Coordinates of N, CA and C in Angstrom, one line a residue:
X456 N 1.4 24.2 -8.5 CA -0.3 24.2 -8.1 C -0.1 23.9 -6.5
X457 N -0.5 24.8 -5.6 CA -0.7 24.3 -4.5 C -2.1 23.7 -4.0
X458 N -1.7 22.9 -2.9 CA -2.5 22.3 -2.0 C -4.4 23.4 -1.8
X459 N -3.8 24.4 -1.5 CA -4.5 25.2 -0.9 C -5.5 26.0 -1.4
X460 N -5.5 25.4 -3.3 CA -5.8 26.4 -4.3 C -6.6 25.1 -5.5
X461 N -5.7 23.6 -5.3 CA -6.2 22.8 -6.1 C -7.6 22.3 -5.7
X462 N -7.6 22.2 -7.3 CA -9.3 21.6 -7.4 C -9.5 19.9 -6.1
X463 N -10.7 19.7 -5.7 CA -11.3 19.1 -5.1 C -11.2 17.6 -6.1
X464 N -10.9 16.7 -6.5 CA -11.7 15.2 -7.3 C -12.1 14.1 -5.7
X465 N -13.1 14.0 -6.1 CA -14.2 12.7 -5.1 C -14.1 11.4 -6.4
X466 N -13.0 10.3 -5.4 CA -13.0 9.3 -6.2 C -13.6 8.3 -5.9
X467 N -14.6 7.3 -6.1 CA -15.3 6.1 -5.8 C -15.4 4.9 -6.1
X468 N -14.5 4.1 -5.4 CA -14.6 2.6 -5.5 C -14.8 1.8 -4.8
X469 N -15.6 0.7 -4.8 CA -15.1 -0.2 -3.6 C -14.2 -0.7 -2.8
X470 N -13.3 -0.8 -4.0 CA -12.0 -1.7 -4.2 C -10.6 -0.7 -3.6
X471 N -10.6 -1.0 -1.9 CA -9.6 0.2 -1.2 C -8.2 0.3 -1.8
X472 N -8.1 -0.5 -2.4 CA -6.1 -0.6 -3.2 C -6.5 0.2 -3.8
X473 N -7.8 0.5 -4.9 CA -7.6 1.0 -6.2 C -7.7 2.6 -5.9
X474 N -8.6 3.0 -4.4 CA -8.8 4.2 -3.7 C -7.7 4.6 -3.4
X475 N -6.4 3.8 -2.8 CA -5.1 4.1 -2.4 C -4.2 4.8 -3.6
X476 N -4.3 3.9 -4.8 CA -3.7 4.1 -5.7 C -3.9 5.5 -6.2
X477 N -5.0 6.0 -7.1 CA -5.6 6.8 -7.3 C -5.3 7.8 -6.1
X478 N -5.9 7.7 -4.9 CA -5.9 8.7 -4.0 C -4.0 9.3 -4.2
X479 N -3.3 8.3 -4.1 CA -2.0 9.0 -4.3 C -1.4 9.3 -5.4
X480 N -2.0 8.9 -6.5 CA -1.6 9.2 -8.3 C -2.4 11.0 -8.2
X481 N -3.5 11.3 -7.5 CA -3.8 12.4 -8.2 C -3.2 13.5 -7.2
X482 N -3.0 13.4 -5.3 CA -2.7 14.1 -4.7 C -1.1 14.3 -5.0
X483 N -0.3 13.1 -5.5 CA 0.8 13.6 -6.1 C 1.0 14.2 -7.2
X484 N 0.0 14.5 -8.1 CA -0.5 15.6 -9.3 C -0.8 17.1 -8.5
X485 N -1.0 16.8 -7.6 CA -1.3 18.4 -6.9 C -2.3 18.6 -6.7
X486 N -3.9 17.5 -6.5 CA -4.8 17.9 -6.5 C -5.6 17.5 -5.1
X487 N -6.4 18.0 -4.2 CA -7.1 18.0 -2.9 C -7.9 16.2 -3.4
X488 N -7.9 15.2 -3.2 CA -8.3 14.0 -3.3 C -9.5 13.0 -2.1
X489 N -10.3 12.9 -2.4 CA -11.5 12.8 -1.0 C -11.8 11.0 -1.8
X490 N -12.4 10.3 -1.1 CA -12.4 9.0 -1.4 C -13.8 8.5 -0.8
X491 N -14.9 7.7 -1.3 CA -15.8 7.0 -1.2 C -15.9 5.6 -1.5
X492 N -16.3 4.4 -1.0 CA -16.1 3.1 -1.1 C -17.8 3.1 -2.0
X493 N -18.4 3.8 -1.9 CA -19.9 3.6 -3.2 C -20.3 4.8 -3.7
X494 N -21.4 4.9 -4.0 CA -22.1 5.7 -4.9 C -22.6 7.0 -3.2
X495 N -23.8 5.8 -2.4 CA -24.5 6.8 -1.9 C -23.2 7.6 -1.0
X496 N -22.1 6.9 -0.7 CA -21.0 7.8 0.3 C -20.6 9.0 -0.6
X497 N -20.6 8.4 -2.0 CA -20.0 9.5 -2.4 C -21.1 11.0 -2.4
X498 N -22.1 10.5 -2.8 CA -23.8 11.8 -2.3 C -23.2 12.4 -1.5
X499 N -23.4 11.5 -0.5 CA -23.2 12.2 1.1 C -22.2 13.2 1.5
X500 N -21.1 12.7 0.7 CA -19.6 13.5 0.4 C -20.2 15.2 -0.1
X501 N -20.7 14.7 -1.4 CA -21.0 16.0 -2.1 C -21.6 17.1 -1.4
X502 N -22.4 16.5 -0.8 CA -23.3 17.4 -0.2 C -22.8 18.2 0.7
X503 N -21.8 17.9 1.5 CA -21.1 18.6 2.5 C -19.5 19.2 2.3
X504 N -19.2 19.1 1.2 CA -17.9 19.1 0.8 C -18.0 19.7 -1.2
X505 N -17.6 20.5 -1.3 CA -17.2 20.8 -2.3 C -16.5 20.4 -3.3
X506 N -16.7 19.6 -4.8 CA -15.9 18.7 -5.2 C -16.0 19.7 -6.8
X507 N -15.1 19.6 -7.8 CA -14.4 19.8 -8.5 C -14.8 18.9 -9.8
X508 N -14.8 17.2 -9.8 CA -14.8 16.3 -10.3 C -14.9 15.1 -9.5
X509 N -15.5 14.1 -10.4 CA -16.1 13.1 -9.7 C -15.4 11.6 -10.5
X510 N -14.8 11.0 -10.1 CA -14.2 9.7 -11.0 C -14.9 8.4 -9.7
X511 N -15.9 8.0 -10.9 CA -16.7 6.7 -10.0 C -16.4 5.4 -10.8
X512 N -16.4 3.9 -10.3 CA -16.4 3.0 -10.3 C -17.7 2.8 -11.0
X513 N -18.1 2.0 -11.8 CA -19.0 1.3 -12.5 C -20.2 0.4 -11.5
X514 N -19.3 -0.3 -11.0 CA -19.8 -1.9 -10.6 C -19.2 -1.8 -9.0
X515 N -20.0 -1.5 -8.1 CA -20.6 -1.5 -6.6 C -21.8 -1.8 -6.1
X516 N -21.2 -1.5 -4.6 CA -22.1 -2.6 -3.8 C -23.1 -1.1 -3.2
X517 N -24.4 -1.5 -2.9 CA -24.8 0.0 -2.2 C -25.0 0.5 -2.9
X518 N -24.8 1.3 -3.8 CA -25.1 2.6 -4.9 C -24.1 2.1 -6.2
X519 N -24.8 1.5 -7.1 CA -24.0 1.3 -7.9 C -22.9 3.0 -9.1
X520 N -22.4 2.9 -10.1 CA -22.4 3.9 -10.6 C -22.6 4.2 -11.6
X521 N -23.6 3.9 -12.6 CA -25.1 4.1 -13.1 C -25.3 5.5 -12.2
X522 N -26.2 4.6 -11.1 CA -27.1 5.4 -10.5 C -26.5 6.4 -9.9
X523 N -25.5 6.0 -9.4 CA -24.7 7.7 -9.0 C -24.0 8.7 -9.9
X524 N -24.1 7.9 -11.4 CA -24.0 9.5 -12.2 C -25.4 10.0 -12.5
X525 N -26.3 8.7 -12.5 CA -27.4 9.4 -13.0 C -28.0 10.8 -11.3
X526 N -27.5 10.6 -10.3 CA -28.2 11.1 -9.5 C -27.6 12.5 -9.2
X527 N -26.1 12.6 -9.8 CA -25.2 13.7 -9.7 C -25.1 14.7 -10.5
X528 N -25.8 14.3 -11.5 CA -26.6 14.8 -12.8 C -27.6 15.7 -12.3
X529 N -28.7 14.7 -11.8 CA -29.9 15.5 -11.2 C -29.6 16.7 -9.8
X530 N -28.7 16.2 -8.9 CA -28.5 17.1 -8.0 C -27.5 18.0 -7.9
X531 N -26.2 17.6 -9.1 CA -25.3 18.3 -9.1 C -25.0 18.7 -10.7
X532 N -25.9 19.5 -11.6 CA -25.7 18.9 -13.0 C -24.9 19.8 -13.7
X533 N -23.9 20.6 -13.0 CA -22.8 20.7 -13.6 C -21.6 20.4 -12.8
X534 N -21.5 19.3 -12.0 CA -20.4 18.7 -11.8 C -19.9 17.4 -12.8
X535 N -18.6 17.5 -13.5 CA -18.1 16.6 -14.3 C -18.0 14.4 -13.8
X536 N -18.3 14.0 -14.5 CA -18.3 13.0 -13.8 C -16.9 12.1 -14.9
X537 N -16.2 11.0 -14.3 CA -15.4 10.1 -14.8 C -15.9 8.8 -14.5
X538 N -15.8 8.0 -15.5 CA -16.8 6.6 -15.3 C -16.0 5.8 -15.5
X539 N -15.2 4.9 -14.5 CA -14.1 3.7 -15.0 C -14.8 2.4 -14.8
X540 N -14.4 1.4 -15.0 CA -15.2 0.1 -15.2 C -14.0 -0.9 -15.9
X541 N -14.0 -2.0 -15.2 CA -13.2 -2.8 -16.1 C -14.9 -3.7 -17.6
X542 N -15.6 -3.6 -17.0 CA -16.7 -4.1 -17.7 C -16.9 -3.3 -18.9
X543 N -15.9 -2.9 -19.7 CA -16.1 -2.1 -20.4 C -17.1 -1.9 -21.2
X544 N -18.3 -3.5 -21.6 CA -19.9 -2.7 -21.6 C -20.5 -2.0 -21.2
X545 N -20.5 -1.3 -20.5 CA -21.3 -0.4 -19.6 C -20.8 0.6 -20.1
X546 N -19.6 0.9 -20.2 CA -18.6 2.1 -20.2 C -19.7 3.6 -20.8
X547 N -20.0 2.7 -22.7 CA -20.9 3.6 -23.4 C -22.5 4.3 -22.6
X548 N -22.7 3.2 -21.9 CA -24.0 3.9 -20.9 C -24.1 5.1 -20.5
X549 N -22.8 4.6 -19.2 CA -21.9 5.9 -18.6 C -22.1 7.3 -19.4
X550 N -21.7 7.0 -20.8 CA -21.0 8.1 -21.0 C -22.7 9.0 -21.6
X551 N -23.7 7.8 -22.3 CA -24.8 8.4 -22.2 C -25.8 9.2 -20.9
X552 N -25.3 8.6 -20.1 CA -25.6 8.9 -18.9 C -25.2 10.6 -18.2
X553 N -24.1 10.9 -19.0 CA -23.5 12.3 -18.9 C -21.8 12.2 -18.0
X554 N -21.3 10.9 -18.2 CA -20.0 11.2 -17.7 C -18.9 11.6 -18.7
X555 N -18.6 12.6 -18.3 CA -17.4 13.5 -19.2 C -16.6 12.7 -19.9
X556 N -15.8 11.6 -19.2 CA -14.8 11.0 -20.1 C -15.3 9.3 -19.1
X557 N -14.6 8.4 -20.1 CA -14.8 6.9 -19.7 C -13.5 6.3 -19.7
X558 N -13.0 5.8 -18.6 CA -11.3 5.0 -18.6 C -12.0 2.9 -18.1
X559 N -11.0 3.1 -19.0 CA -11.4 1.4 -18.9 C -10.1 0.5 -17.7
X560 N -10.9 -0.4 -17.0 CA -10.0 -0.6 -15.9 C -8.9 -2.0 -16.6
X561 N -8.2 -1.9 -16.0 CA -6.8 -1.3 -15.4 C -6.5 0.2 -15.6
X562 N -6.6 1.1 -15.0 CA -6.4 2.3 -14.8 C -5.2 2.8 -15.6
X563 N -5.0 3.4 -16.9 CA -3.4 3.9 -17.0 C -3.5 5.4 -16.7
X564 N -2.7 5.4 -15.7 CA -2.3 7.0 -15.2 C -2.2 8.1 -15.7
X565 N -1.2 8.0 -17.2 CA -0.9 9.2 -17.7 C -2.5 9.9 -18.3
X566 N -3.6 8.6 -18.7 CA -4.6 8.3 -19.3 C -5.6 9.4 -18.4
X567 N -5.4 8.7 -17.3 CA -6.6 9.7 -16.4 C -5.9 10.9 -15.7
X568 N -4.8 10.9 -15.9 CA -4.2 13.0 -15.2 C -4.6 13.5 -16.3
X569 N -4.6 12.7 -18.0 CA -5.3 13.9 -18.9 C -6.4 14.6 -18.7
X570 N -6.9 13.6 -18.5 CA -8.9 13.7 -18.8 C -9.1 14.7 -17.2
X571 N -8.2 14.3 -16.2 CA -8.6 15.2 -14.9 C -8.0 15.9 -15.2
X572 N -7.1 16.6 -15.6 CA -6.3 18.2 -16.3 C -7.1 18.5 -17.2
X573 N -7.7 17.9 -18.2 CA -8.6 18.6 -19.0 C -9.9 18.7 -18.6
X574 N -10.3 18.2 -18.1 CA -11.9 18.8 -17.2 C -11.6 19.7 -16.2
X575 N -10.7 19.7 -15.6 CA -10.3 20.7 -14.1 C -10.5 21.8 -14.6
X576 N -9.2 22.2 -15.8 CA -8.6 23.2 -16.8 C -9.8 24.3 -17.4
X577 N -10.8 23.2 -17.9 CA -11.9 23.8 -18.6 C -13.3 24.0 -17.4
X578 N -13.0 24.0 -16.6 CA -13.6 24.5 -15.7 C -13.9 25.7 -15.3

């Protein structure tokens, strides 16, 4: 898949190391990848730049993941969102709010890529 035609994935996490890791993983898999440090920044990016998928952490400052999922469902109802968190008790709530998939941190790279491929190919 060439970068020119690659799907754009927006990764949202307040941990810069996780952002770098996931960006590298996704870019290496052929996806155009944008990053945001919180939900407010993610929503702002998605207003300016078309994205095909959002992967968001749930526990962040400024605007946490639950609020971010709800805002994307309101402003971009067709945009698929994947939620991730080490606080597994929040993952079922994220699913009920509209997350297409949920992932437990630490992230399993293959599991993440499987979800991303499946969601992007279904679009």
